[in-house]
Amino acid sequence: MVGRGRWCCGGELTGRRGGRGGDGWGGVDGEPWAHGGGGEKNWWETNVAVVVARTGWSLLMSATMTSASTSKVQARRRAREATRRANEARAARDKANIEDAANYLVAVGRIAEVKTWRKGRLGQLRDQVEAEAGKRVAVHRAEAGAAIVRMQERGETLATIASRTEAGIGEVRAMLRHAPQSEKATATDGSRSH
């Protein structure tokens, strides 16, 4: 008669009722015990070995499945980390590009401002230069006119003065008009005294 299996260490022990007097369990998988002392000991050793083997295989399969699951989790974690780093690098590049684009626009705008400033400044400087040049020319014309007046006081005429200076008579007359009033008055008084 086949008896119900006994559980041990996660495995099921099976056997056939038999032996002397019918009060023992048979061999593994229904095989009868070998007659003689120590049959029960052999039955336990054999069945425990089978249970250990089956339990070890189950643990190995479970460990393999757990390892595969763990590897997939780690792979997903690495993929998420790589994606995060790529997104951060792209965000940093975008931020730097926006900053440099703004710097470019500001620099170009300042170039236009410099051009406008130069035009205005040149206009101001031109006015200043023209005014300064006018003052200097007036001073030199007055000096030339005063020289003509003094030569007239010494009896020279405009024609002789033009001949001495190798200048046109018209230029001599023009310079005489710029002579200081004091020089003109002195020349007039001198001509009257003669």
GROMACS .gro file of C-alpha atoms in nm:
model
  194
    1MET     CA    1   0.000   0.000   0.000
    2VAL     CA    2   0.134   0.337  -0.099
    3GLY     CA    3   0.137   0.581   0.191
    4ARG     CA    4   0.088   0.956   0.185
    5GLY     CA    5   0.402   1.160   0.137
    6ARG     CA    6   0.569   1.335   0.422
    7TRP     CA    7   0.697   1.691   0.383
    8CYS     CA    8   1.051   1.774   0.474
    9CYS     CA    9   1.261   2.080   0.392
   10GLY     CA   10   1.023   2.200   0.121
   11GLY     CA   11   1.001   1.858  -0.059
   12GLU     CA   12   0.762   1.565  -0.045
   13LEU     CA   13   0.874   1.223   0.069
   14THR     CA   14   0.688   0.929  -0.083
   15GLY     CA   15   0.705   0.562  -0.005
   16ARG     CA   16   0.524   0.224   0.018
   17ARG     CA   17   0.402   0.087   0.342
   18GLY     CA   18   0.578  -0.236   0.407
   19GLY     CA   19   0.861  -0.382   0.597
   20ARG     CA   20   0.839  -0.614   0.884
   21GLY     CA   21   0.499  -0.624   1.042
   22GLY     CA   22   0.373  -0.352   0.802
   23ASP     CA   23   0.460  -0.074   1.042
   24GLY     CA   24   0.727   0.104   0.836
   25TRP     CA   25   0.752   0.317   0.519
   26GLY     CA   26   0.876   0.167   0.198
   27GLY     CA   27   1.163   0.281  -0.028
   28VAL     CA   28   1.183   0.596  -0.243
   29ASP     CA   29   0.907   0.625  -0.504
   30GLY     CA   30   0.739   0.312  -0.385
   31GLU     CA   31   1.046   0.089  -0.382
   32PRO     CA   32   1.043  -0.150  -0.084
   33TRP     CA   33   1.306  -0.139   0.179
   34ALA     CA   34   1.589  -0.378   0.161
   35HIS     CA   35   1.540  -0.632   0.437
   36GLY     CA   36   1.777  -0.605   0.716
   37GLY     CA   37   1.860  -0.360   0.986
   38GLY     CA   38   1.917   0.002   0.884
   39GLY     CA   39   1.642   0.015   0.617
   40GLU     CA   40   1.474   0.315   0.772
   41LYS     CA   41   1.806   0.497   0.792
   42ASN     CA   42   1.871   0.438   0.422
   43TRP     CA   43   1.522   0.562   0.338
   44TRP     CA   44   1.579   0.890   0.525
   45GLU     CA   45   1.922   0.950   0.374
   46THR     CA   46   1.799   0.883   0.021
   47ASN     CA   47   1.485   1.095   0.047
   48VAL     CA   48   1.664   1.381   0.223
   49ALA     CA   49   1.919   1.383  -0.062
   50VAL     CA   50   1.638   1.401  -0.318
   51VAL     CA   51   1.466   1.682  -0.129
   52VAL     CA   52   1.793   1.874  -0.098
   53ALA     CA   53   1.860   1.832  -0.470
   54ARG     CA   54   1.512   1.948  -0.566
   55THR     CA   55   1.524   2.237  -0.318
   56GLY     CA   56   1.869   2.343  -0.448
   57TRP     CA   57   1.740   2.344  -0.806
   58SER     CA   58   1.440   2.554  -0.701
   59LEU     CA   59   1.667   2.798  -0.521
   60LEU     CA   60   1.897   2.816  -0.824
   61MET     CA   61   1.607   2.889  -1.058
   62SER     CA   62   1.470   3.149  -0.814
   63ALA     CA   63   1.813   3.312  -0.784
   64THR     CA   64   1.849   3.316  -1.162
   65MET     CA   65   1.509   3.482  -1.204
   66THR     CA   66   1.590   3.730  -0.926
   67SER     CA   67   1.925   3.808  -1.087
   68ALA     CA   68   1.759   3.868  -1.424
   69SER     CA   69   1.499   4.091  -1.261
   70THR     CA   70   1.769   4.280  -1.072
   71SER     CA   71   1.974   4.324  -1.391
   72LYS     CA   72   1.671   4.469  -1.570
   73VAL     CA   73   1.606   4.710  -1.284
   74GLN     CA   74   1.969   4.819  -1.288
   75ALA     CA   75   1.956   4.861  -1.665
   76ARG     CA   76   1.650   5.081  -1.636
   77ARG     CA   77   1.818   5.281  -1.362
   78ARG     CA   78   2.129   5.331  -1.577
   79ALA     CA   79   1.914   5.429  -1.875
   80ARG     CA   80   1.724   5.685  -1.666
   81GLU     CA   81   2.052   5.821  -1.530
   82ALA     CA   82   2.200   5.852  -1.880
   83THR     CA   83   1.884   6.027  -2.002
   84ARG     CA   84   1.896   6.264  -1.706
   85ARG     CA   85   2.259   6.352  -1.774
   86ALA     CA   86   2.186   6.406  -2.143
   87ASN     CA   87   1.892   6.634  -2.058
   88GLU     CA   88   2.105   6.833  -1.814
   89ALA     CA   89   2.382   6.873  -2.073
   90ARG     CA   90   2.130   6.984  -2.337
   91ALA     CA   91   1.975   7.231  -2.094
   92ALA     CA   92   2.320   7.370  -2.011
   93ARG     CA   93   2.400   7.412  -2.381
   94ASP     CA   94   2.067   7.584  -2.446
   95LYS     CA   95   2.126   7.822  -2.155
   96ALA     CA   96   2.478   7.906  -2.276
   97ASN     CA   97   2.353   7.959  -2.633
   98ILE     CA   98   2.078   8.192  -2.513
   99GLU     CA   99   2.334   8.392  -2.313
  100ASP     CA  100   2.572   8.425  -2.608
  101ALA     CA  101   2.289   8.516  -2.845
  102ALA     CA  102   2.196   8.797  -2.606
  103ASN     CA  103   2.562   8.907  -2.588
  104TYR     CA  104   2.576   8.915  -2.969
  105LEU     CA  105   2.265   9.129  -2.999
  106VAL     CA  106   2.390   9.371  -2.732
  107ALA     CA  107   2.731   9.403  -2.903
  108VAL     CA  108   2.575   9.468  -3.245
  109GLY     CA  109   2.344   9.728  -3.095
  110ARG     CA  110   2.639   9.902  -2.931
  111ILE     CA  111   2.821   9.914  -3.265
  112ALA     CA  112   2.527  10.109  -3.408
  113GLU     CA  113   2.537  10.338  -3.103
  114VAL     CA  114   2.909  10.403  -3.159
  115LYS     CA  115   2.844  10.495  -3.521
  116THR     CA  116   2.574  10.740  -3.416
  117TRP     CA  117   2.804  10.884  -3.146
  118ARG     CA  118   3.089  10.923  -3.397
  119LYS     CA  119   2.870  11.110  -3.641
  120GLY     CA  120   2.750  11.349  -3.373
  121ARG     CA  121   3.095  11.388  -3.225
  122LEU     CA  122   3.248  11.461  -3.564
  123GLY     CA  123   2.982  11.724  -3.619
  124GLN     CA  124   3.066  11.885  -3.284
  125LEU     CA  125   3.439  11.865  -3.350
  126ARG     CA  126   3.390  12.004  -3.698
  127ASP     CA  127   3.211  12.304  -3.554
  128GLN     CA  128   3.480  12.347  -3.292
  129VAL     CA  129   3.757  12.312  -3.550
  130GLU     CA  130   3.587  12.555  -3.785
  131ALA     CA  131   3.547  12.807  -3.505
  132GLU     CA  132   3.907  12.767  -3.393
  133ALA     CA  133   4.030  12.788  -3.751
  134GLY     CA  134   3.826  13.104  -3.806
  135LYS     CA  135   3.983  13.266  -3.502
  136ARG     CA  136   4.333  13.176  -3.613
  137VAL     CA  137   4.274  13.293  -3.970
  138ALA     CA  138   4.137  13.625  -3.840
  139VAL     CA  139   4.450  13.674  -3.629
  140HIS     CA  140   4.679  13.605  -3.926
  141ARG     CA  141   4.478  13.829  -4.159
  142ALA     CA  142   4.500  14.107  -3.905
  143GLU     CA  143   4.876  14.062  -3.888
  144ALA     CA  144   4.900  14.072  -4.268
  145GLY     CA  145   4.682  14.385  -4.282
  146ALA     CA  146   4.889  14.553  -4.012
  147ALA     CA  147   5.204  14.481  -4.212
  148ILE     CA  148   5.051  14.647  -4.521
  149VAL     CA  149   4.951  14.950  -4.316
  150ARG     CA  150   5.303  14.990  -4.179
  151MET     CA  151   5.449  14.965  -4.530
  152GLN     CA  152   5.201  15.231  -4.647
  153GLU     CA  153   5.319  15.454  -4.361
  154ARG     CA  154   5.667  15.424  -4.505
  155GLY     CA  155   5.545  15.548  -4.843
  156GLU     CA  156   5.473  15.221  -5.018
  157THR     CA  157   5.167  15.188  -5.237
  158LEU     CA  158   4.952  14.882  -5.279
  159ALA     CA  159   5.120  14.817  -5.614
  160THR     CA  160   5.471  14.829  -5.475
  161ILE     CA  161   5.363  14.618  -5.176
  162ALA     CA  162   5.216  14.359  -5.415
  163SER     CA  163   5.541  14.362  -5.609
  164ARG     CA  164   5.749  14.314  -5.296
  165THR     CA  165   5.533  14.031  -5.164
  166GLU     CA  166   5.474  13.872  -5.504
  167ALA     CA  167   5.104  13.873  -5.427
  168GLY     CA  168   4.818  13.996  -5.638
  169ILE     CA  169   4.694  14.349  -5.584
  170GLY     CA  170   4.350  14.208  -5.498
  171GLU     CA  171   4.494  13.988  -5.223
  172VAL     CA  172   4.679  14.289  -5.080
  173ARG     CA  173   4.362  14.495  -5.072
  174ALA     CA  174   4.171  14.204  -4.907
  175MET     CA  175   4.433  14.171  -4.635
  176LEU     CA  176   4.432  14.548  -4.580
  177ARG     CA  177   4.062  14.530  -4.488
  178HIS     CA  178   4.151  14.298  -4.196
  179ALA     CA  179   4.407  14.536  -4.053
  180PRO     CA  180   4.332  14.643  -3.693
  181GLN     CA  181   4.155  14.977  -3.657
  182SER     CA  182   4.445  15.120  -3.456
  183GLU     CA  183   4.685  15.045  -3.741
  184LYS     CA  184   4.447  15.199  -3.994
  185ALA     CA  185   4.411  15.514  -3.784
  186THR     CA  186   4.786  15.547  -3.752
  187ALA     CA  187   4.830  15.504  -4.128
  188THR     CA  188   4.563  15.769  -4.201
  189ASP     CA  189   4.722  16.018  -3.964
  190GLY     CA  190   5.058  15.954  -4.118
  191SER     CA  191   4.930  16.009  -4.473
  192ARG     CA  192   4.770  16.337  -4.367
  193SER     CA  193   5.090  16.461  -4.210
  194HIS     CA  194   5.268  16.406  -4.538
   0.00000   0.00000   0.00000
